[in-house]
mmCIF file of C-alpha atoms in Angstrom:
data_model
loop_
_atom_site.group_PDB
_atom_site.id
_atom_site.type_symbol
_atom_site.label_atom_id
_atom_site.label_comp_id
_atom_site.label_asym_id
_atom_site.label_seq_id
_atom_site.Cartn_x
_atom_site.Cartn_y
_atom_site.Cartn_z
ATOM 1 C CA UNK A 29 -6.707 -5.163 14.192
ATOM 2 C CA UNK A 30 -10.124 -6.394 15.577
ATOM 3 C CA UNK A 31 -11.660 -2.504 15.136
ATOM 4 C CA UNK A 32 -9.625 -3.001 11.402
ATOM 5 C CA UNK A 33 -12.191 -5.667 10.482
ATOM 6 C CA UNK A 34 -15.573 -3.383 11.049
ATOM 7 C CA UNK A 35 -13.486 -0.231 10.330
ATOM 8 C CA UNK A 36 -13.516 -1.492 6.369
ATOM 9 C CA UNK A 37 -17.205 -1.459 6.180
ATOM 10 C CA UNK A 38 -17.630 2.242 7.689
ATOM 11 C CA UNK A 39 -14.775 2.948 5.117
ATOM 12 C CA UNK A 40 -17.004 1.498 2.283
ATOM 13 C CA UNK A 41 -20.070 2.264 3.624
ATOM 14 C CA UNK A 42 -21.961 4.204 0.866
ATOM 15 C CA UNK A 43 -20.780 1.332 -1.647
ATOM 16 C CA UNK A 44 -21.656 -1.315 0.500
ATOM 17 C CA UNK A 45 -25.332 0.146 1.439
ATOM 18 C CA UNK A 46 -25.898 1.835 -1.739
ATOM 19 C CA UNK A 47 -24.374 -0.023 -4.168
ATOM 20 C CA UNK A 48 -24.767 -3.516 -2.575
ATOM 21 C CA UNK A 49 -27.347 -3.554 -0.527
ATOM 22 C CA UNK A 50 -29.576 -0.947 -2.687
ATOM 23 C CA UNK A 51 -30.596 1.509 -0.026
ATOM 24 C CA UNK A 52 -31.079 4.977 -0.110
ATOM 25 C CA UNK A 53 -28.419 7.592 1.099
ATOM 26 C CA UNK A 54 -30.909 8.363 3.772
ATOM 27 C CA UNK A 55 -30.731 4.395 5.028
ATOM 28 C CA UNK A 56 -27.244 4.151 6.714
ATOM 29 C CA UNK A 57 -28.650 2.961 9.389
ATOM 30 C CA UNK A 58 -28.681 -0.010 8.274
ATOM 31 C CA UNK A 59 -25.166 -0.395 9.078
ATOM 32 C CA UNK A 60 -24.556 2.107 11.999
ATOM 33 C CA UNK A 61 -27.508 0.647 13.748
ATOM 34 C CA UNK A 62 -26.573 -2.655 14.158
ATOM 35 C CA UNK A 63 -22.979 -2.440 14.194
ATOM 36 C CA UNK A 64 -23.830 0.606 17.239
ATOM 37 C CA UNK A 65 -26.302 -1.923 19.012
ATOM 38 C CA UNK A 66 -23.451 -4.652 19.163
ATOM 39 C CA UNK A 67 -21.222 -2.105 20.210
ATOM 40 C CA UNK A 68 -23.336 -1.260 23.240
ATOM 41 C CA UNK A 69 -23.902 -4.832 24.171
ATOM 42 C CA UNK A 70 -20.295 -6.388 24.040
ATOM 43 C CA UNK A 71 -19.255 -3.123 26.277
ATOM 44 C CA UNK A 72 -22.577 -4.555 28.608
ATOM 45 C CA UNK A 73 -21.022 -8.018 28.766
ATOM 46 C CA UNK A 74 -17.711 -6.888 29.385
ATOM 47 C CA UNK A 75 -19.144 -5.048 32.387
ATOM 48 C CA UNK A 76 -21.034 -7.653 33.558
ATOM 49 C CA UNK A 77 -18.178 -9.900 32.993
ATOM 50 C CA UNK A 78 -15.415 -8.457 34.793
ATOM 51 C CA UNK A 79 -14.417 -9.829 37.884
ATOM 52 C CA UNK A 80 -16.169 -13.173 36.652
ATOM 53 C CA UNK A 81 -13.769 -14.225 34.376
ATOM 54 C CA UNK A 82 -10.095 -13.400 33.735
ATOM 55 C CA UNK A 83 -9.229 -10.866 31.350
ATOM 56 C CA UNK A 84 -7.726 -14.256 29.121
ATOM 57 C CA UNK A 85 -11.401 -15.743 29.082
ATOM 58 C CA UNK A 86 -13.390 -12.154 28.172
ATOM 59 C CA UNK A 87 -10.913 -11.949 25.291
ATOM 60 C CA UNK A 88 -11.461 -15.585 24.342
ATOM 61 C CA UNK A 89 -15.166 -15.376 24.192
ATOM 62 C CA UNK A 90 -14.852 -11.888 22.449
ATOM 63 C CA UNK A 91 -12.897 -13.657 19.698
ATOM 64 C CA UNK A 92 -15.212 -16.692 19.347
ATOM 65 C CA UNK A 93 -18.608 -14.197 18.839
ATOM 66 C CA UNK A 94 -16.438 -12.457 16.236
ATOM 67 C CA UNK A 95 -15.207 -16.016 14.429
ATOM 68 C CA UNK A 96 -18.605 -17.035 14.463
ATOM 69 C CA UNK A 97 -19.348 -13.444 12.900
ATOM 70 C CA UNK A 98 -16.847 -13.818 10.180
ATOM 71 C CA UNK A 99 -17.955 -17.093 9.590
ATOM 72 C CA UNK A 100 -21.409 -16.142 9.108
ATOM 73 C CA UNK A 101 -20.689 -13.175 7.484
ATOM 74 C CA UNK A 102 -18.815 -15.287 4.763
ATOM 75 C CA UNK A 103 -21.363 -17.669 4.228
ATOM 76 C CA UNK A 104 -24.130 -15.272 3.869
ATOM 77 C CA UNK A 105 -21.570 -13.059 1.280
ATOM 78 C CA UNK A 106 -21.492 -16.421 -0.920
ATOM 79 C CA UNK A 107 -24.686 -18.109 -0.219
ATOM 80 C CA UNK A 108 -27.074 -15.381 -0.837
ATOM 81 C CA UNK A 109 -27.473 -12.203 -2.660
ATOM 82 C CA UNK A 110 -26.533 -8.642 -0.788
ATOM 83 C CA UNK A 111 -29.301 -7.985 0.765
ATOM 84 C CA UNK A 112 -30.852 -5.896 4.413
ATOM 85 C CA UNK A 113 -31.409 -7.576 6.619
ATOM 86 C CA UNK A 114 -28.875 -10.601 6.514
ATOM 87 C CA UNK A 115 -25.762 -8.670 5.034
ATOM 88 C CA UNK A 116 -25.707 -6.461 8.044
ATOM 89 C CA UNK A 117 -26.459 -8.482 10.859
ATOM 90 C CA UNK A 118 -22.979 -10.795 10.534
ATOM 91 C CA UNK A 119 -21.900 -6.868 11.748
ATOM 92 C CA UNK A 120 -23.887 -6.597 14.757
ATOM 93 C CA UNK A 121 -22.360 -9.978 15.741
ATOM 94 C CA UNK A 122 -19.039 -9.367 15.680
ATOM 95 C CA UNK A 123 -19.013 -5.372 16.916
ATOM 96 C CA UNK A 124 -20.263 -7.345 20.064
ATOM 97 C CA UNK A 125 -17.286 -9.893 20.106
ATOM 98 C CA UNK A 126 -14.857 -6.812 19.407
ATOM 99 C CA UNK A 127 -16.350 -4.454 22.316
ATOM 100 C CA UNK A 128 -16.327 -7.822 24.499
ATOM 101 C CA UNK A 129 -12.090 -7.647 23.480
ATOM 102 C CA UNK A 130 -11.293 -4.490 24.125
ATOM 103 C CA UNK A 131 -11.367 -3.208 27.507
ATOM 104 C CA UNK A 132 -9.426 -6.430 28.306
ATOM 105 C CA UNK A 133 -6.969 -6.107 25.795
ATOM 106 C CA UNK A 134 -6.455 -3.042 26.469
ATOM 107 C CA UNK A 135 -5.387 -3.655 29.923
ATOM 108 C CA UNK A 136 -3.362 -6.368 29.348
ATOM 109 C CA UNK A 137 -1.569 -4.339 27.099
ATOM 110 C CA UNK A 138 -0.880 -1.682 29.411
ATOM 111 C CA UNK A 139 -0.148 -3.749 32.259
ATOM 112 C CA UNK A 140 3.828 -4.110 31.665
ATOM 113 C CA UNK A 141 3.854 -0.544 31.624
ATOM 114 C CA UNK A 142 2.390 0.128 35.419
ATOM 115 C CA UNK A 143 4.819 2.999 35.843
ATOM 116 C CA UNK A 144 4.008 4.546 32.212
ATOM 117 C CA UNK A 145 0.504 3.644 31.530
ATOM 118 C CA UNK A 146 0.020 7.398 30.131
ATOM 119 C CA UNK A 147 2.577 6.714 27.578
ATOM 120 C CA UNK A 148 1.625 3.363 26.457
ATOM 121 C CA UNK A 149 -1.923 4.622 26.492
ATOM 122 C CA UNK A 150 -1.241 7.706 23.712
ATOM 123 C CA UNK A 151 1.550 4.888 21.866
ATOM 124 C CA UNK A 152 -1.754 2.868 21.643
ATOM 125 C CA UNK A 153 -4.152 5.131 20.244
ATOM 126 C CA UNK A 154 -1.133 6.280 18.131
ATOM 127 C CA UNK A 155 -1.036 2.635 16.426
ATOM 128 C CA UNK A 156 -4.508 2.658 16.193
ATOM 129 C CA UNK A 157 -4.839 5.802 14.313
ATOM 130 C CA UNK A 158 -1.826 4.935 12.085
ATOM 131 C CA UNK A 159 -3.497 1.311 11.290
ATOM 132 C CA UNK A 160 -6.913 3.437 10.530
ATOM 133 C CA UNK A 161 -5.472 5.523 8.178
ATOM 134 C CA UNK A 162 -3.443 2.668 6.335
ATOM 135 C CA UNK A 163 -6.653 0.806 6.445
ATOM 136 C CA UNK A 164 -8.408 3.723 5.190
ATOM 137 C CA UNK A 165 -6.127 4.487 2.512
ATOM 138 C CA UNK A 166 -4.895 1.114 1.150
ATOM 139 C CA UNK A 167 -7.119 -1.897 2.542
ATOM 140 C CA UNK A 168 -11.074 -0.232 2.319
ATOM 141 C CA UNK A 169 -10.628 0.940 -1.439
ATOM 142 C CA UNK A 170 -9.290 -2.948 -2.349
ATOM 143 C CA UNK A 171 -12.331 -4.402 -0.743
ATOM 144 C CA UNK A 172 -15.289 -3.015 -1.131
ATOM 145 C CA UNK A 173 -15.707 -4.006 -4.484
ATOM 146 C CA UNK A 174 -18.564 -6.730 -3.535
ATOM 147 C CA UNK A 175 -19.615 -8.226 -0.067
ATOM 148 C CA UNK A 176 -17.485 -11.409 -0.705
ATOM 149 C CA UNK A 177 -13.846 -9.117 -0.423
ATOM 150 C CA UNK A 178 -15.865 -7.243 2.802
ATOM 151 C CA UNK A 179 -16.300 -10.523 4.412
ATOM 152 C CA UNK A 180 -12.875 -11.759 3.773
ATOM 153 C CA UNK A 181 -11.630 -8.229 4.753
ATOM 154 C CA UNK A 182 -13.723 -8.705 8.084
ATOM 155 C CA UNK A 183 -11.850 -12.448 8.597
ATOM 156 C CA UNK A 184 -8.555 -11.455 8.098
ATOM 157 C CA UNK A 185 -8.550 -8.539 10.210
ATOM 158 C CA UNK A 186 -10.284 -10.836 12.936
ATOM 159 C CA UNK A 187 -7.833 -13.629 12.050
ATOM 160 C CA UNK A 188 -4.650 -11.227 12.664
ATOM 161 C CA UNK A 189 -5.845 -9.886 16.131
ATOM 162 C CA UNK A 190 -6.347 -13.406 17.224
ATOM 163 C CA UNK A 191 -3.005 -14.411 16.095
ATOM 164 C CA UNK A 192 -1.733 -11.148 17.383
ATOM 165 C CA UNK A 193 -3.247 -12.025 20.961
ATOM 166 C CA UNK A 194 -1.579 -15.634 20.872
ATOM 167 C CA UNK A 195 1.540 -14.315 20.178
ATOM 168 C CA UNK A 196 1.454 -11.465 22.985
ATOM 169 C CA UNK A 197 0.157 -14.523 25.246
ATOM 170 C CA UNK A 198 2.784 -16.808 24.518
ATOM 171 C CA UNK A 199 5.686 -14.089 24.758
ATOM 172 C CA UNK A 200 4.037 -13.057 28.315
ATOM 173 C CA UNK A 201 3.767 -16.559 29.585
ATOM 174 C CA UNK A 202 7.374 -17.569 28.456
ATOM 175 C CA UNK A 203 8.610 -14.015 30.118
ATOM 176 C CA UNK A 204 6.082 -15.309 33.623
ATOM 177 C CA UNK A 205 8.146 -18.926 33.648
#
C-alpha cells in the first residue's frame, strides 16, 4: 500500500509532467529523479538504522517522513499552482519514508513464517503485483486528473499502510500476550 501511493504518479506520469507540470517528454526526470534519490536514501537510513532501532521504530519513522510528505504534498497541490520544482519534491520525501518501511516490514511480515519464508516471500510479491495492477488499472486513471486527486491518492494509500501496520501490530501483540 505504501509503494501504492508513489506507484499512482509513475502510472500518471506523462499527465502529471506534461500536462501539469508543463515539461517536455524529454523531462521525466523530474519525477524519476527525485522520487529515485529518496529511494536511495531511505534504503541508506534503513542500513544505517538497523540494529539501532527495532524494526517497530524504523517503520514508525518511515511512516512519519511519508505523513509529513503527504501533508506537504497536499498543501502544495492546493496552495500553489503545478509547478517543478515544488510539485515533485513532496515525492522525494516520501519515496524516502517508504524505502525507510520496507525492509522492516518486510521482515516482520515474514517472520511468522520462519519455516516457509520462500513461500510467504513469492505470496508477497504476488499481492504486490496484484495491488499494482488494480492500482494500475482502476485507481491511476481516477486520479490523475489534476495534482489535488494525486495528492489525495498519495494520502490514502499512505493512510491505509499505516492503518494496515496497526492492525498487523495489534493482532501480533494480542497473539505475544
Amino acid at each position: 500500500l505504501n509503494f501504492c501511493g508513489f506507484f499512482v504518479y509513475v502510472l500518471s506520469a506523462p499527465v502529471f509532467l506534461m500536462t501539469h507540470l508543463g515539461v517536455s517528454e524529454r523531462d521525466f526526470l523530474w519525477l524519476f529523479g527525485p522520487a529515485m534519490a529518496g529511494l536511495m536514501l531511505g534504503n541508506w537510513l534503513s542500513g544505517r538504522l538497523a540494529g539501532r532501532l527495532t524494526p517497530l521504530q524504523c517503520i514508525a519513522r518511515g511512516y512519519a517522513v511519508m505523513a509529513t510528505a503527504a501533508i506537504v504534498n497536499l498543501a502544495v497541490s492546493h496552495a500553489l499552482p503545478p509547478g517543478v520544482p515544488w510539485s515533485v519534491l513532496p515525492l522525494f520525501l516520501y519515496t524516502t519514508g517508504m524505502a525507510l518501511t520496507m525492509a522492516p516490514l518486510t521482515l516482520l511480515a515474514l517472520d511468522p513464517f520462519a519455516g516457509e519464508r520462500g513461500l510467504a516471500a513469492s505470496c508477497q510479491t504476488f499481492l504486490q503485483a496484484g495491488t499494482n495492477g488494480l492500482v494500475a488499472g482502476l485507481v491511476a486513471p481516477l486520479l490523475w486528473g489534476s495534482t489535488q486527486t494525486l495528492a489525495l491518492g498519495m494520502a490514502g494509500f499512505a493512510a491505509l499502510g499505516a492503518g494496515a501496520t496497526l492492525a498487523w501490530t495489534a493482532i501480533a501483540r494480542r497473539q505475544a500476550g
